[in-house]
Amino acid sequence: MPNPSSDRAIAIVGVGAILPDALNAPAFWQNIVNKRYCISETPADRWSIADYYDPDPAAPDKTYSKIGGWVQGFQFDWKKYRIPPRVAAAMDEGQQWAVTIADEALADYGYPNRPLDTERTGVILGTAMGGELHYITQNRIIFPEFAHE
């Protein structure tokens, strides 16, 4: 009799990553091995400290922290993925990361030189603070509602 759990078995066969101070999985692993601290002050081009920072943790609509883990130096290679320039320009950074990370994971597996059973293959992504372009677009759409106040 076959093992009932054998149909549900999974294997992680490739990994990809874009993280603070690590634009790929091997760089992330090296940061771990080297015990590298990858938290830094908020970059000036990320968001305005003056708009969001207050040292008082009870201040409404503010943060009392000026540090975080920031992905810096990422350049999306839209030509590699044959994405038209206008589409690439409209992509959120989180979408660009997802395409790049999935490609890295597939390459780590050995694709396209190694066969891939697409019926039994999935890509699992995790993100924090992704989709920021969505919020900017949403704010542009609803701005007129608030402009009348």
PDB file of N, CA and C in Angstrom, residues 95-131:
ATOM      1  N   GLN A  95       7.003  43.887  -7.445  1.00  0.00           N
ATOM      2  CA  GLN A  95       6.795  43.040  -8.620  1.00  0.00           C
ATOM      3  C   GLN A  95       8.129  42.744  -9.306  1.00  0.00           C
ATOM      4  N   GLN A  96       8.972  43.758  -9.398  1.00  0.00           N
ATOM      5  CA  GLN A  96      10.291  43.562 -10.000  1.00  0.00           C
ATOM      6  C   GLN A  96      11.103  42.562  -9.192  1.00  0.00           C
ATOM      7  N   TRP A  97      11.043  42.679  -7.880  1.00  0.00           N
ATOM      8  CA  TRP A  97      11.753  41.729  -7.014  1.00  0.00           C
ATOM      9  C   TRP A  97      11.215  40.325  -7.224  1.00  0.00           C
ATOM     10  N   ALA A  98       9.895  40.175  -7.305  1.00  0.00           N
ATOM     11  CA  ALA A  98       9.285  38.851  -7.462  1.00  0.00           C
ATOM     12  C   ALA A  98       9.771  38.169  -8.734  1.00  0.00           C
ATOM     13  N   VAL A  99       9.805  38.900  -9.833  1.00  0.00           N
ATOM     14  CA  VAL A  99      10.283  38.334 -11.100  1.00  0.00           C
ATOM     15  C   VAL A  99      11.746  37.921 -10.967  1.00  0.00           C
ATOM     16  N   THR A 100      12.550  38.792 -10.390  1.00  0.00           N
ATOM     17  CA  THR A 100      13.984  38.535 -10.244  1.00  0.00           C
ATOM     18  C   THR A 100      14.256  37.355  -9.314  1.00  0.00           C
ATOM     19  N   ILE A 101      13.544  37.290  -8.197  1.00  0.00           N
ATOM     20  CA  ILE A 101      13.741  36.210  -7.226  1.00  0.00           C
ATOM     21  C   ILE A 101      13.286  34.870  -7.790  1.00  0.00           C
ATOM     22  N   ALA A 102      12.148  34.857  -8.482  1.00  0.00           N
ATOM     23  CA  ALA A 102      11.675  33.609  -9.099  1.00  0.00           C
ATOM     24  C   ALA A 102      12.689  33.119 -10.126  1.00  0.00           C
ATOM     25  N   ASP A 103      13.236  34.038 -10.903  1.00  0.00           N
ATOM     26  CA  ASP A 103      14.257  33.674 -11.887  1.00  0.00           C
ATOM     27  C   ASP A 103      15.495  33.103 -11.195  1.00  0.00           C
ATOM     28  N   GLU A 104      15.913  33.728 -10.096  1.00  0.00           N
ATOM     29  CA  GLU A 104      17.074  33.231  -9.350  1.00  0.00           C
ATOM     30  C   GLU A 104      16.810  31.833  -8.793  1.00  0.00           C
ATOM     31  N   ALA A 105      15.611  31.608  -8.264  1.00  0.00           N
ATOM     32  CA  ALA A 105      15.269  30.290  -7.709  1.00  0.00           C
ATOM     33  C   ALA A 105      15.258  29.226  -8.800  1.00  0.00           C
ATOM     34  N   LEU A 106      14.699  29.552  -9.955  1.00  0.00           N
ATOM     35  CA  LEU A 106      14.690  28.590 -11.068  1.00  0.00           C
ATOM     36  C   LEU A 106      16.112  28.301 -11.547  1.00  0.00           C
ATOM     37  N   ALA A 107      16.945  29.332 -11.627  1.00  0.00           N
ATOM     38  CA  ALA A 107      18.345  29.132 -12.028  1.00  0.00           C
ATOM     39  C   ALA A 107      19.087  28.306 -10.987  1.00  0.00           C
ATOM     40  N   ASP A 108      18.799  28.537  -9.708  1.00  0.00           N
ATOM     41  CA  ASP A 108      19.423  27.763  -8.634  1.00  0.00           C
ATOM     42  C   ASP A 108      19.068  26.281  -8.764  1.00  0.00           C
ATOM     43  N   TYR A 109      17.853  26.008  -9.193  1.00  0.00           N
ATOM     44  CA  TYR A 109      17.414  24.634  -9.436  1.00  0.00           C
ATOM     45  C   TYR A 109      18.158  24.016 -10.627  1.00  0.00           C
ATOM     46  N   GLY A 110      18.521  24.849 -11.593  1.00  0.00           N
ATOM     47  CA  GLY A 110      19.199  24.354 -12.781  1.00  0.00           C
ATOM     48  C   GLY A 110      18.430  24.586 -14.064  1.00  0.00           C
ATOM     49  N   TYR A 111      17.286  25.237 -13.964  1.00  0.00           N
ATOM     50  CA  TYR A 111      16.472  25.523 -15.135  1.00  0.00           C
ATOM     51  C   TYR A 111      17.149  26.615 -15.951  1.00  0.00           C
ATOM     52  N   PRO A 112      17.168  26.543 -17.271  1.00  0.00           N
ATOM     53  CA  PRO A 112      16.435  25.674 -18.177  1.00  0.00           C
ATOM     54  C   PRO A 112      17.181  24.404 -18.576  1.00  0.00           C
ATOM     55  N   ASN A 113      18.404  24.214 -18.100  1.00  0.00           N
ATOM     56  CA  ASN A 113      19.176  23.028 -18.493  1.00  0.00           C
ATOM     57  C   ASN A 113      18.661  21.752 -17.847  1.00  0.00           C
ATOM     58  N   ARG A 114      17.967  21.888 -16.749  1.00  0.00           N
ATOM     59  CA  ARG A 114      17.414  20.739 -16.041  1.00  0.00           C
ATOM     60  C   ARG A 114      15.902  20.731 -16.249  1.00  0.00           C
ATOM     61  N   PRO A 115      15.315  19.574 -16.574  1.00  0.00           N
ATOM     62  CA  PRO A 115      13.869  19.548 -16.833  1.00  0.00           C
ATOM     63  C   PRO A 115      13.067  19.967 -15.605  1.00  0.00           C
ATOM     64  N   LEU A 116      11.919  20.569 -15.875  1.00  0.00           N
ATOM     65  CA  LEU A 116      11.070  21.090 -14.814  1.00  0.00           C
ATOM     66  C   LEU A 116       9.640  20.609 -15.035  1.00  0.00           C
ATOM     67  N   ASP A 117       9.102  19.914 -14.058  1.00  0.00           N
ATOM     68  CA  ASP A 117       7.718  19.442 -14.122  1.00  0.00           C
ATOM     69  C   ASP A 117       6.818  20.596 -13.694  1.00  0.00           C
ATOM     70  N   THR A 118       6.300  21.330 -14.672  1.00  0.00           N
ATOM     71  CA  THR A 118       5.508  22.522 -14.362  1.00  0.00           C
ATOM     72  C   THR A 118       4.174  22.197 -13.693  1.00  0.00           C
ATOM     73  N   GLU A 119       3.732  20.966 -13.784  1.00  0.00           N
ATOM     74  CA  GLU A 119       2.492  20.567 -13.108  1.00  0.00           C
ATOM     75  C   GLU A 119       2.703  20.427 -11.602  1.00  0.00           C
ATOM     76  N   ARG A 120       3.954  20.267 -11.189  1.00  0.00           N
ATOM     77  CA  ARG A 120       4.243  20.039  -9.771  1.00  0.00           C
ATOM     78  C   ARG A 120       5.227  21.073  -9.223  1.00  0.00           C
ATOM     79  N   THR A 121       5.237  22.237  -9.834  1.00  0.00           N
ATOM     80  CA  THR A 121       6.188  23.273  -9.438  1.00  0.00           C
ATOM     81  C   THR A 121       5.442  24.511  -8.968  1.00  0.00           C
ATOM     82  N   GLY A 122       5.920  25.099  -7.906  1.00  0.00           N
ATOM     83  CA  GLY A 122       5.345  26.338  -7.403  1.00  0.00           C
ATOM     84  C   GLY A 122       6.437  27.262  -6.922  1.00  0.00           C
ATOM     85  N   VAL A 123       6.127  28.527  -6.895  1.00  0.00           N
ATOM     86  CA  VAL A 123       7.037  29.535  -6.367  1.00  0.00           C
ATOM     87  C   VAL A 123       6.333  30.182  -5.181  1.00  0.00           C
ATOM     88  N   ILE A 124       7.003  30.223  -4.059  1.00  0.00           N
ATOM     89  CA  ILE A 124       6.440  30.822  -2.849  1.00  0.00           C
ATOM     90  C   ILE A 124       7.242  32.078  -2.533  1.00  0.00           C
ATOM     91  N   LEU A 125       6.538  33.184  -2.391  1.00  0.00           N
ATOM     92  CA  LEU A 125       7.183  34.467  -2.131  1.00  0.00           C
ATOM     93  C   LEU A 125       6.754  35.010  -0.781  1.00  0.00           C
ATOM     94  N   GLY A 126       7.668  35.683  -0.137  1.00  0.00           N
ATOM     95  CA  GLY A 126       7.349  36.397   1.092  1.00  0.00           C
ATOM     96  C   GLY A 126       7.865  37.817   0.963  1.00  0.00           C
ATOM     97  N   THR A 127       7.122  38.770   1.475  1.00  0.00           N
ATOM     98  CA  THR A 127       7.537  40.157   1.376  1.00  0.00           C
ATOM     99  C   THR A 127       7.010  40.963   2.559  1.00  0.00           C
ATOM    100  N   ALA A 128       7.666  42.055   2.801  1.00  0.00           N
ATOM    101  CA  ALA A 128       7.188  43.023   3.786  1.00  0.00           C
ATOM    102  C   ALA A 128       7.259  44.387   3.126  1.00  0.00           C
ATOM    103  N   MET A 129       6.213  45.150   3.266  1.00  0.00           N
ATOM    104  CA  MET A 129       6.139  46.505   2.708  1.00  0.00           C
ATOM    105  C   MET A 129       6.199  46.524   1.188  1.00  0.00           C
ATOM    106  N   GLY A 130       5.820  45.443   0.543  1.00  0.00           N
ATOM    107  CA  GLY A 130       5.768  45.434  -0.912  1.00  0.00           C
ATOM    108  C   GLY A 130       4.539  46.175  -1.409  1.00  0.00           C
ATOM    109  N   GLY A 131       4.518  46.475  -2.669  1.00  0.00           N
ATOM    110  CA  GLY A 131       3.355  47.100  -3.258  1.00  0.00           C
ATOM    111  C   GLY A 131       3.224  48.581  -2.971  1.00  0.00           C
TER     112      GLY A 131
END
